[in-house]
Amino acid sequence: MSEKTLQDWQVAASKEVKGKDLTWQTPEGIAVKPLYTADDVTADPGLPGFAPFTRGVRASMYAGRPWTIRQYAGFSTAEESNAFYRRNLAAGQKGLSVAFDLATHRGYDSDHPRVVGDVGKAGVAIDSVEDMKILFDGIPLDQMSVSMTMNGAVIPIMAFFIVAGEEQGVSRAQLDGTIQNDILKEFMVRNTYIYPPEPSMRIISDIFGYTSREMPKFNSISISGYHMQEAGATQVQELAFTIADGMEYVKYGVASGLDIDKFAGRLSFFFAIGMNFFMEVAKLRAARVLWHRVMTKLGAQDERSKMLRTHCQTSGVSLQEQDPYNNVIRTTIEAMAAMLGGTQSLHTNALDEAIALPTDFSARIARNTQIVLQEETGMTKVVDPLGGSYYVEALTQELVDKAWDIIERVEAEGGMAKAVAAGWPKAMIEEAAAARQARVDRGEDVIVGVNKYRLASEDQLDTLEVDNHAVREGQIARLKRVRETRDETKCRAALNALTEGAKTGGNLLELAVEAARHRATLGEISDAMEIVFGRHGTVPTPVKGIYGAAYSGDSRYQQVLDGVEAVKRRLGRKPRMLVAKMGQDGHDRGANVIASAFIDMGFEVTSGPLFQIPSEAAALALEANVDAVGASSLAAGHKTLIPELIGHLKASGRADIKVVAGGVIPPQDYDFLREAGVQGIYGPGSNVVECAADMLRLLGHNMPPAGEELQAAE
């Protein structure tokens, strides 16, 4: 195209939009033009199946074999989850992705006092080999690929899986699947860690060593960007930090004595797929380019070691409580982006997962989304159908370059483990999350049915509810039977050997397998290592200034600022709020956004440490002398934990402290919480400025409704 022709187009387009600049500045800092031409393509993407694998890791891609349809699922008991898996496999699902409950993630048995509200609520409870055997009953482990999302209690879960296979007659060499085993991202965003960073990295190296020797079909790590995007990261941040995490794991593996080409070919990745369609397509293509580059730099010789293979999951954070059938549309669009980006397997979220675990009805729609794409659309007939698109190729290169800048900073500062310890990647992601929330609240980022085209009234969805008390009682009974029927002497000897191995060396997974054979429980295996390693803890540090800067000059925001000042004059101090994270859920995006925004609006905010029990949260509220507690709930423990918190406050003579709840709470639970004393409930899609206005009303300030001026003086 000649320069004059391009200039003619620019003039014509400018006239059509009356001179408006059509360039779009993305959250990643990429200036997306309204028109791309051949001049914008600066890199040859090559061919599918050939380095650097921009266009896919296999020459034939889906024309030869479609991606694997997985559904990430697990809830309640092993029996319930097993039945759900078997129904899904019969309906066309091709692989299993296991979701564990938070007690399991954090290395606690179901009878531990810290996990009363967590057992079976956000995944399946697994306390011993007996639970793992039930989970896979009737599912031949020599024929089924099993993906397990586990990072904290990765040693006992892997040990249980191996022993369950043995007792099913399947050798560990035959086991096929993936363990997530990605602890660096836990310290950054998801927080379901157990041990401090250094011993956690040793655990990863031990798993690399064991699986490379004993389990040739098993992927020893799934390096996860998914939780970064869910926590608020831009696609550039997700891409850069995920690749940098992978580099760090490879370096640790090599440092532990492993041959890079003996284990690197079994590494896999896991990315989120959000609603920025072409950005997500380009992100997966850019990830393959970057991984090939870094693995070449690290000395890999085998091309398989340089080949980035990935699982993807549609975005959880894009799902909305409001007008929830729109979530089917969102998931379909995201699934198409994953497919066009070249994923190797995919999980599609169900429409009701903004507020609860999926029902069979919603899970079927989610699964069939993938089946329809594979069977009805013809999209699998052509390899990399968007390859050669001027826009996609240019965007791929932009992402490569911007992510590489961050990766080089990580490497210059000593690698990802040191960067995570320094805290700047987490802070960068939290700043992006606060900025995103402000754009949504202001309507700059449109979410249909939430901040635009909202329904006047909505019918409630039927959602799945797990009886936490019944599940916990059942798990405690099974634990009791396991402990009563095992050879206690052999079990204790195996656990002592594990503790000694943690002190002096020896492969931790190998030692844990022996303990699992003698029916040591998950909590006991975790404790055997915690004696040596300790348990890691953290207190959130909210970012400041990001949310407030986005609202500069906004009249409603100013009303809230004025209201805070009025309360401050009346109380003689700033209004005080505790943001409490109770239970074992480590997802803290919502809590951090609320804390950051309320600080910018003038509140004095105490961010409670993660993993508190209600009595600890109540004690902190009393110590900080707060006016209100905002309880953040994402893991379905709200009906247990929040009423208990209110009870502790009342028992301490502080029934005046207002308690509000936010997060993933089904609307049918609202009345239960209100009867328990909760004075405000804010689900997904709530406007943060209006949440603050509501808080001021609870604190006695005459706050006008949105869009109205204050009619009467306070």
XYZ file of C-alpha atoms in Angstrom:
714
model
C 0.000 0.000 0.000
C 1.393 3.418 -0.950
C 1.804 6.174 1.609
C -0.677 8.323 -0.307
C -3.321 5.604 -0.234
C -2.925 5.291 3.532
C -3.192 9.053 3.928
C -6.374 9.051 1.840
C -7.875 6.416 4.170
C -6.909 8.450 7.252
C -8.651 11.528 5.821
C -11.785 9.523 4.963
C -11.936 7.877 8.392
C -11.376 11.201 10.159
C -14.282 12.748 8.295
C -16.578 9.884 9.217
C -15.906 10.344 12.940
C -15.547 14.131 12.762
C -11.832 14.176 13.517
C -12.000 11.905 16.571
C -8.813 9.947 17.299
C -9.695 6.254 16.903
C -6.545 4.973 18.575
C -7.285 2.816 21.634
C -4.906 2.865 24.587
C -5.143 -0.554 26.208
C -4.463 -1.201 29.913
C -1.180 -2.791 28.768
C -0.028 0.578 27.400
C -0.394 -0.546 23.788
C -1.707 2.014 21.320
C -4.046 -0.011 19.093
C -4.612 1.684 15.741
C -7.899 1.431 13.826
C -6.108 0.045 10.757
C -3.173 -2.339 10.330
C -1.337 -3.045 7.094
C 1.555 -5.209 5.930
C 3.929 -2.450 7.045
C 3.017 -3.174 10.688
C 4.192 -6.808 10.520
C 7.880 -6.922 11.474
C 8.415 -10.612 12.324
C 7.923 -13.774 10.281
C 5.608 -16.065 12.317
C 6.959 -19.154 10.549
C 4.943 -22.359 10.280
C 3.012 -24.392 12.863
C 5.113 -27.072 14.520
C 8.395 -25.276 13.815
C 10.456 -22.995 16.043
C 9.696 -20.589 17.603
C 6.200 -22.150 17.497
C 4.366 -18.834 17.103
C 1.683 -20.582 15.049
C 1.328 -23.655 17.246
C 3.321 -26.503 18.781
C 2.184 -29.149 16.290
C 2.255 -28.960 12.523
C -1.332 -30.172 12.155
C -2.733 -28.606 15.368
C -6.524 -29.107 15.597
C -6.789 -30.327 12.011
C -5.082 -33.457 13.314
C -6.602 -33.570 16.805
C -8.710 -31.004 18.698
C -7.670 -29.603 22.044
C -8.523 -31.619 25.173
C -11.825 -30.655 26.777
C -11.304 -30.411 30.534
C -13.656 -29.232 33.242
C -12.104 -27.999 36.477
C -14.358 -29.445 39.137
C -14.474 -30.785 42.642
C -16.805 -30.182 45.549
C -18.052 -31.683 48.757
C -16.884 -35.264 49.225
C -14.798 -37.584 47.086
C -17.967 -39.620 46.417
C -19.901 -36.592 45.117
C -16.988 -35.416 42.960
C -16.434 -38.907 41.544
C -20.084 -39.122 40.474
C -19.841 -35.669 38.859
C -16.675 -36.668 36.965
C -18.220 -39.885 35.688
C -21.312 -38.061 34.420
C -19.151 -35.488 32.625
C -16.865 -38.108 31.058
C -19.903 -39.932 29.740
C -21.120 -36.660 28.208
C -17.953 -35.944 26.199
C -15.354 -34.555 28.573
C -11.862 -35.901 27.747
C -9.743 -35.152 30.824
C -10.141 -34.443 34.524
C -9.106 -31.255 36.313
C -9.429 -31.618 40.067
C -10.367 -28.710 42.338
C -9.442 -29.307 45.980
C -11.030 -27.548 48.939
C -9.087 -24.859 50.740
C -8.382 -26.949 53.824
C -6.583 -29.409 51.542
C -4.708 -26.644 49.723
C -3.392 -25.276 52.984
C -2.244 -28.627 54.374
C -4.923 -29.108 57.050
C -6.924 -32.237 57.734
C -10.699 -31.710 57.804
C -10.781 -32.023 61.605
C -8.415 -29.083 62.160
C -10.071 -26.203 64.092
C -8.877 -23.571 61.587
C -10.903 -25.022 58.691
C -14.395 -25.321 60.163
C -15.951 -23.196 57.400
C -13.839 -24.436 54.499
C -14.241 -28.210 54.283
C -15.750 -29.255 50.946
C -16.909 -25.729 50.080
C -14.707 -24.656 47.140
C -13.445 -28.045 46.064
C -13.214 -31.640 47.170
C -11.882 -32.558 50.606
C -8.949 -35.000 50.431
C -7.486 -36.144 53.749
C -5.850 -39.467 52.875
C -5.208 -42.104 50.222
C -8.673 -43.479 50.977
C -10.274 -40.232 49.750
C -8.090 -40.230 46.614
C -9.081 -43.834 45.817
C -12.772 -42.924 46.093
C -12.223 -39.808 43.931
C -11.000 -41.984 41.033
C -13.164 -45.048 41.654
C -14.182 -46.507 38.305
C -11.922 -44.081 36.427
C -8.928 -46.027 35.008
C -5.831 -43.957 35.777
C -3.828 -45.705 33.033
C -6.288 -44.303 30.456
C -7.211 -40.882 31.845
C -5.200 -37.660 31.907
C -5.624 -36.042 35.325
C -4.779 -32.398 36.034
C -4.578 -31.388 39.692
C -4.590 -27.767 40.789
C -2.408 -27.993 43.860
C 0.543 -25.955 45.056
C 0.723 -25.743 48.844
C 0.040 -29.366 49.812
C 1.545 -30.643 46.586
C 3.689 -33.313 48.274
C 0.879 -35.234 50.036
C -1.516 -34.862 47.097
C 1.051 -36.256 44.649
C 1.856 -39.056 47.100
C -1.844 -39.954 47.450
C -2.284 -39.938 43.658
C 0.689 -42.252 43.161
C -0.441 -44.686 45.862
C -4.067 -44.610 44.656
C -2.752 -45.566 41.215
C -0.670 -48.388 42.660
C -3.655 -49.777 44.528
C -5.734 -49.548 41.337
C -3.048 -51.622 39.613
C -1.525 -48.705 37.704
C 2.203 -48.089 38.046
C 3.459 -44.543 38.504
C 5.168 -44.801 35.103
C 1.714 -45.130 33.526
C 0.170 -42.104 35.256
C -0.641 -39.282 32.835
C -1.542 -35.720 33.725
C -0.306 -32.503 35.296
C 0.289 -31.120 38.768
C 0.181 -27.328 39.039
C 3.074 -27.115 41.543
C 3.595 -23.369 40.850
C 4.441 -21.756 44.165
C 5.857 -18.416 42.987
C 2.479 -17.236 41.739
C 1.009 -18.260 45.099
C 3.300 -15.767 46.841
C 2.315 -13.138 44.262
C -1.460 -13.448 43.994
C -3.288 -16.613 45.075
C -1.741 -17.192 48.506
C -2.519 -20.888 49.028
C 1.032 -21.501 50.189
C 2.158 -23.367 53.300
C 5.928 -23.045 53.628
C 8.276 -20.066 53.065
C 9.696 -19.489 49.562
C 13.049 -21.286 49.892
C 11.765 -24.701 51.080
C 8.831 -24.332 48.688
C 11.280 -24.086 45.793
C 13.090 -27.162 47.089
C 9.801 -29.074 46.999
C 9.389 -28.161 43.328
C 12.900 -29.387 42.524
C 12.231 -32.667 44.364
C 9.050 -33.197 42.333
C 10.976 -32.476 39.109
C 13.568 -35.052 40.135
C 11.080 -37.749 41.132
C 8.794 -37.383 38.106
C 11.669 -37.199 35.617
C 12.909 -40.565 36.951
C 9.655 -42.326 37.758
C 6.765 -40.714 35.839
C 7.744 -40.069 32.200
C 4.163 -39.303 31.081
C 3.412 -36.824 33.862
C 3.810 -33.024 33.631
C 5.670 -31.967 36.778
C 4.492 -28.340 36.824
C 1.871 -26.103 35.251
C 3.278 -22.593 35.344
C 0.261 -20.437 35.926
C -0.537 -16.952 34.729
C -4.250 -17.566 35.223
C -4.393 -16.378 38.813
C -2.366 -13.273 37.963
C -4.960 -12.060 35.473
C -7.726 -13.003 37.906
C -5.956 -10.856 40.523
C -5.953 -7.885 38.135
C -2.793 -8.234 36.038
C -2.779 -6.881 32.518
C -2.065 -9.408 29.762
C 1.500 -8.090 29.471
C 2.066 -8.584 33.203
C 0.505 -12.050 33.147
C 2.656 -13.032 30.180
C 5.922 -11.616 31.525
C 5.662 -12.897 35.083
C 4.519 -16.349 33.971
C 7.471 -16.789 31.611
C 9.815 -15.390 34.284
C 8.396 -17.892 36.807
C 9.104 -20.665 34.322
C 12.695 -19.490 33.922
C 13.166 -19.570 37.680
C 11.841 -23.113 37.998
C 14.119 -24.342 35.230
C 17.125 -22.698 36.881
C 16.269 -24.353 40.212
C 15.899 -27.714 38.510
C 19.288 -27.400 36.837
C 20.873 -26.204 40.092
C 19.558 -29.331 41.822
C 21.507 -31.458 39.356
C 18.876 -32.247 36.719
C 19.629 -32.253 32.988
C 17.498 -29.452 31.500
C 16.386 -31.610 28.583
C 15.389 -34.443 30.917
C 12.650 -32.450 32.656
C 11.889 -29.273 30.671
C 9.831 -31.140 28.094
C 7.329 -32.044 30.838
C 6.704 -28.451 31.906
C 3.371 -26.954 30.912
C 1.640 -23.593 31.295
C -1.779 -22.285 32.308
C -3.198 -18.966 31.110
C -6.399 -17.024 31.718
C -8.473 -15.995 28.723
C -10.382 -12.768 29.253
C -12.623 -10.606 27.131
C -9.989 -8.677 25.139
C -10.323 -11.148 22.283
C -7.406 -10.373 19.969
C -5.094 -9.555 22.875
C -5.691 -13.048 24.258
C -5.085 -14.695 20.876
C -1.841 -12.770 20.508
C -0.821 -13.489 24.119
C -0.718 -17.253 23.577
C 1.261 -16.807 20.363
C 3.673 -14.413 22.116
C 4.084 -16.850 25.028
C 5.402 -19.533 22.676
C 7.896 -17.111 21.130
C 9.137 -15.987 24.551
C 9.473 -19.509 25.977
C 11.494 -20.641 22.974
C 13.753 -17.619 23.469
C 14.333 -18.116 27.193
C 14.853 -21.876 26.963
C 17.431 -21.379 24.218
C 19.114 -18.832 26.494
C 19.087 -21.343 29.394
C 20.868 -23.955 27.304
C 18.124 -26.367 26.219
C 19.051 -28.398 23.137
C 15.928 -30.491 22.570
C 13.252 -28.549 20.671
C 10.589 -30.151 22.895
C 12.171 -28.371 25.875
C 11.570 -25.058 24.099
C 7.975 -25.806 23.119
C 5.393 -24.025 25.292
C 2.327 -26.194 25.768
C -0.581 -24.668 27.650
C -3.916 -25.278 29.267
C -6.320 -22.339 29.344
C -9.388 -21.426 31.358
C -11.935 -18.780 30.556
C -11.929 -15.877 32.968
C -13.640 -16.224 36.316
C -13.437 -12.530 37.058
C -15.275 -11.671 33.814
C -18.304 -13.630 35.058
C -20.961 -11.410 36.593
C -23.674 -11.955 39.162
C -25.933 -9.476 37.353
C -27.788 -10.694 34.227
C -25.855 -13.965 34.508
C -26.924 -15.561 31.214
C -24.594 -13.042 29.565
C -21.842 -15.187 31.085
C -22.589 -17.897 28.500
C -21.750 -15.366 25.780
C -18.588 -14.236 27.555
C -17.348 -17.786 28.018
C -18.002 -18.615 24.354
C -16.002 -15.594 23.173
C -13.155 -16.443 25.537
C -13.173 -20.095 24.440
C -12.843 -18.984 20.817
C -9.864 -16.793 21.726
C -8.138 -19.715 23.459
C -8.766 -21.931 20.453
C -7.546 -19.354 17.937
C -4.483 -18.758 20.121
C -3.596 -22.452 19.973
C -4.243 -23.905 23.443
C -3.664 -27.621 24.106
C -6.548 -28.009 26.567
C -9.350 -25.809 27.808
C -11.768 -25.399 30.716
C -14.855 -23.271 30.122
C -16.420 -21.650 33.185
C -20.103 -22.114 33.951
C -22.558 -19.222 33.949
C -23.247 -19.405 37.707
C -19.631 -19.479 38.914
C -19.697 -15.773 39.830
C -21.767 -16.756 42.869
C -21.457 -20.514 43.459
C -20.067 -23.842 42.333
C -21.571 -24.954 39.003
C -24.702 -27.062 38.828
C -24.956 -29.998 36.417
C -27.137 -27.763 34.221
C -24.607 -24.941 33.967
C -21.620 -27.301 33.688
C -23.266 -29.000 30.695
C -23.657 -25.667 28.885
C -20.016 -24.817 29.620
C -18.773 -28.186 28.379
C -21.012 -28.117 25.301
C -19.582 -24.712 24.392
C -16.339 -26.491 23.573
C -18.016 -29.427 21.869
C -19.967 -27.079 19.598
C -16.775 -25.209 18.676
C -15.068 -28.494 17.831
C -17.947 -30.246 16.072
C -20.093 -27.569 14.405
C -18.065 -24.504 13.424
C -15.333 -25.809 11.107
C -12.820 -23.783 13.127
C -10.625 -26.822 13.713
C -10.137 -27.527 10.014
C -7.460 -24.862 9.477
C -4.222 -24.504 11.421
C -3.793 -21.050 13.022
C -6.571 -19.380 10.987
C -5.636 -15.893 12.260
C -1.968 -16.331 11.321
C -0.958 -13.625 8.896
C -3.548 -11.150 10.160
C -1.797 -7.774 10.141
C -3.341 -6.885 13.480
C -2.706 -10.236 15.201
C 0.906 -10.425 14.021
C 1.613 -6.822 15.058
C -0.078 -7.337 18.430
C 1.885 -10.559 18.998
C 5.152 -8.690 18.487
C 4.046 -5.812 20.734
C 3.338 -8.291 23.529
C 6.659 -10.063 23.006
C 8.554 -6.765 23.246
C 6.676 -5.361 26.251
C 6.826 -8.633 28.181
C 10.507 -9.006 27.396
C 11.196 -5.594 28.968
C 9.694 -6.849 32.254
C 11.513 -10.191 32.019
C 14.825 -8.382 31.566
C 14.109 -6.310 34.684
C 13.379 -9.521 36.628
C 16.629 -11.094 35.463
C 18.640 -7.942 36.169
C 17.376 -8.025 39.768
C 18.352 -11.651 40.353
C 15.394 -13.673 39.092
C 11.750 -14.136 39.926
C 12.204 -15.522 43.442
C 14.005 -12.334 44.459
C 11.464 -10.164 42.642
C 8.612 -11.892 44.486
C 10.436 -11.419 47.797
C 10.912 -7.724 46.977
C 7.168 -7.448 46.302
C 7.174 -5.297 43.189
C 5.376 -7.756 40.846
C 2.520 -8.077 43.364
C 2.338 -4.293 43.760
C 2.283 -3.831 39.983
C -0.643 -6.256 39.673
C -2.555 -4.620 42.535
C -2.147 -1.201 40.915
C -3.562 -2.609 37.667
C -6.483 -4.151 39.589
C -7.331 -0.859 41.318
C -7.161 1.011 38.015
C -9.428 -1.564 36.345
C -12.007 -1.321 39.146
C -12.048 2.465 38.828
C -12.617 2.225 35.054
C -15.506 -0.195 35.598
C -17.054 1.942 38.333
C -16.824 5.009 36.081
C -18.309 3.140 33.111
C -15.175 3.580 31.009
C -14.847 -0.206 30.704
C -18.336 -1.409 29.813
C -19.718 -4.593 31.368
C -23.092 -5.364 29.842
C -25.747 -5.877 32.481
C -23.565 -4.396 35.222
C -22.623 -0.801 34.457
C -24.628 -0.485 31.216
C -27.878 -2.034 29.933
C -28.722 -3.195 33.438
C -32.013 -4.978 34.080
C -34.552 -3.281 36.342
C -35.076 -6.564 38.204
C -33.543 -10.014 37.992
C -34.669 -13.545 38.722
C -32.459 -15.594 41.001
C -30.505 -18.527 39.634
C -30.770 -21.948 41.213
C -27.283 -22.563 42.580
C -25.443 -25.482 44.099
C -24.990 -25.393 47.855
C -22.704 -27.690 49.826
C -23.650 -28.643 53.383
C -20.316 -27.817 54.970
C -21.234 -29.293 58.368
C -22.322 -32.656 56.923
C -19.231 -32.917 54.699
C -16.908 -32.104 57.592
C -18.569 -34.639 59.880
C -18.192 -37.330 57.191
C -14.536 -36.481 56.643
C -13.821 -36.542 60.374
C -15.427 -39.995 60.648
C -13.294 -41.324 57.768
C -10.140 -39.812 59.279
C -10.959 -41.567 62.541
C -11.300 -44.911 60.747
C -8.027 -44.401 58.865
C -6.136 -43.652 62.061
C -7.702 -46.558 63.933
C -6.970 -49.182 61.253
C -3.432 -48.249 60.158
C -0.164 -49.615 61.565
C 0.675 -46.644 63.765
C 4.306 -47.681 64.296
C 5.044 -47.878 60.565
C 3.124 -44.640 59.904
C 5.080 -42.739 62.578
C 8.383 -44.119 61.313
C 7.580 -42.934 57.779
C 6.582 -39.479 59.035
C 9.767 -39.212 61.113
C 11.798 -40.161 58.030
C 10.061 -37.375 56.125
C 10.933 -34.847 58.828
C 14.539 -36.038 58.783
C 14.588 -35.751 54.992
C 13.351 -32.169 55.248
C 16.291 -31.454 57.596
C 19.128 -33.280 55.914
C 18.155 -34.037 52.319
C 16.440 -36.847 50.481
C 13.614 -36.581 47.989
C 10.534 -35.315 49.838
C 8.028 -36.807 47.401
C 9.649 -40.228 47.613
C 9.536 -40.094 51.421
C 5.906 -38.890 51.375
C 4.844 -41.750 49.094
C 6.069 -44.171 51.764
C 4.142 -42.266 54.442
C 1.006 -42.299 52.269
C 1.276 -46.084 51.824
C 1.079 -46.390 55.612
C -1.987 -44.093 55.636
C -0.436 -40.914 56.981
C -2.953 -38.109 56.456
C -2.497 -34.928 54.454
C -2.218 -32.828 57.595
C 0.314 -35.192 59.144
C 2.527 -35.217 56.041
C 2.318 -31.415 55.861
C 3.111 -31.086 59.570
C 6.103 -33.422 59.237
C 7.690 -30.869 56.900
C 6.375 -27.797 58.727
C 8.368 -28.856 61.799
C 11.481 -28.031 59.761
C 10.286 -25.433 57.264
C 7.790 -23.402 59.333
C 4.529 -21.941 57.995
C 4.579 -18.777 55.896
C 2.292 -15.839 56.659
C 1.666 -12.416 55.193
C -0.303 -9.216 55.801
C -1.642 -7.371 52.728
C -0.246 -3.917 51.952
C -2.834 -1.943 49.943
C -1.637 0.310 47.135
C -2.498 3.999 47.443
C -3.425 6.784 45.043
C -4.424 4.690 42.017
C -8.170 4.659 42.625
C -8.375 8.260 43.771
C -6.417 9.553 40.768
C -8.915 7.924 38.411
C -11.777 9.809 40.105
C -10.225 13.266 40.091
C -12.995 15.803 39.450
C -15.859 13.296 39.753
C -18.831 14.858 41.595
C -20.085 11.648 43.220
C -16.606 10.778 44.427
C -16.363 14.278 45.898
C -19.644 13.727 47.761
C -18.104 10.651 49.389
C -14.927 12.561 50.287
C -17.073 15.302 51.842
C -19.088 12.685 53.729
C -15.925 11.122 55.130
C -14.788 14.561 56.311
C -18.164 15.134 57.981
C -17.908 11.827 59.856
C -14.348 12.684 60.769
C -15.468 15.995 62.307
C -18.216 14.237 64.269
C -15.998 11.426 65.562
C -12.873 13.513 66.010
C -10.985 11.007 63.830
C -11.234 9.236 60.494
C -13.876 6.494 60.178
C -12.142 3.174 60.767
C -12.703 -0.099 58.939
C -11.179 -3.559 59.122
C -11.046 -5.523 55.859
C -11.131 -9.121 57.089
C -10.161 -12.276 55.182
C -11.411 -15.247 57.182
C -10.986 -18.900 56.355
C -8.351 -20.436 54.121
C -9.184 -18.567 50.901
C -6.152 -16.627 49.699
C -7.755 -14.801 46.760
C -7.430 -11.202 47.923
C -8.075 -9.066 44.830
C -11.446 -7.821 46.088
C -10.213 -7.190 49.625
C -7.165 -5.309 48.347
C -9.200 -3.192 45.913
C -11.661 -2.242 48.668
C -8.851 -1.396 51.091
C -7.013 0.684 48.475
C -10.127 2.572 47.363
C -11.375 3.280 50.898
C -7.938 4.581 51.909
C -8.013 6.934 48.916
C -11.486 8.083 50.032
C -10.178 9.023 53.483
C -11.030 6.004 55.643
C -8.529 4.589 58.095
C -8.268 0.979 56.929
C -6.722 -1.999 58.668
C -6.044 -4.875 56.280
C -6.283 -8.056 58.298
C -3.834 -10.898 57.699
C -4.955 -13.741 55.486
C -6.400 -16.965 56.918
C -7.869 -15.599 60.131
C -10.522 -17.455 62.079
C -13.506 -15.369 63.287
C -12.218 -14.964 66.849
C -8.928 -13.558 65.517
C -10.727 -11.124 63.190
C -12.926 -9.969 66.073
C -9.872 -9.460 68.313
C -8.195 -7.360 65.608
C -11.366 -5.273 65.167
C -11.393 -4.563 68.909
C -7.686 -3.791 68.981
C -8.002 -1.324 66.092
C -11.218 0.113 67.602
C -12.927 0.064 64.211
C -16.383 1.323 63.328
C -17.004 -1.394 60.774
C -15.716 -4.723 59.497
C -15.854 -5.598 55.804
C -15.721 -9.388 55.526
C -14.496 -10.607 52.150
C -15.809 -14.030 51.130
C -14.984 -15.879 47.928
C -14.992 -19.496 49.029
C -18.549 -20.124 50.243
C -17.711 -20.054 53.954
C -19.788 -16.932 54.583
C -22.690 -18.690 56.319
C -20.324 -20.188 58.886
C -17.612 -17.568 59.352
C -19.454 -14.228 59.282
C -22.158 -15.075 61.861
C -19.418 -16.400 64.141
C -17.527 -13.099 63.778
C -20.672 -11.156 64.715
C -21.148 -13.420 67.725
C -17.627 -12.711 68.974
C -18.130 -8.943 68.591
C -21.408 -9.084 70.537
C -19.852 -11.226 73.259
C -17.120 -8.608 73.638
C -19.676 -5.830 74.136
C -19.134 -4.311 70.668
C -22.400 -5.047 68.884
C -22.144 -1.449 67.636
C -19.414 -2.429 65.144
C -21.107 -2.662 61.752
C -20.404 -5.831 59.780
C -20.790 -5.868 56.003
C -19.971 -8.654 53.557
C -18.643 -8.650 50.025
C -17.609 -11.127 47.391
C -19.065 -14.321 45.954
C -22.296 -14.684 47.929
C -25.417 -16.188 46.324
C -28.433 -13.838 46.613
C -30.468 -16.593 48.267
C -28.053 -16.357 51.214
C -28.647 -12.627 51.728
C -31.616 -13.032 54.088
C -29.697 -15.554 56.206
C -26.803 -13.097 56.574
C -29.080 -10.142 57.313
C -30.834 -12.137 60.034
C -27.386 -12.935 61.455
C -26.677 -9.197 61.713
C -24.913 -8.329 58.451
C -25.843 -4.747 57.565
C -24.680 -4.546 53.973
C -23.983 -7.155 51.258
C -22.035 -6.303 48.111
C -21.721 -8.942 45.420
C -19.674 -8.999 42.209
C -20.233 -5.896 40.112
C -20.840 -3.595 43.087
C -19.677 -0.033 42.539
C -16.960 0.715 45.105
C -17.835 4.409 45.443
C -21.447 3.458 46.203
C -20.198 0.886 48.717
C -18.365 3.716 50.483
C -21.467 5.911 50.345
C -23.469 3.085 51.902
C -20.863 2.681 54.626
C -21.190 6.380 55.469
C -24.965 5.928 55.813
C -24.386 3.015 58.191
C -22.114 5.309 60.219
C -24.912 7.873 60.543
C -24.076 10.319 57.743
C -26.936 11.719 55.651
C -25.472 10.594 52.329
C -27.522 11.511 49.220
C -28.436 8.796 46.719
C -26.295 8.616 43.597
C -27.036 11.445 41.192
C -28.679 13.690 43.800
C -27.419 16.681 45.727
C -27.568 16.672 49.521
C -30.936 18.264 50.357
C -30.532 18.851 54.051
C -27.566 19.833 56.143
C -26.241 17.139 58.406
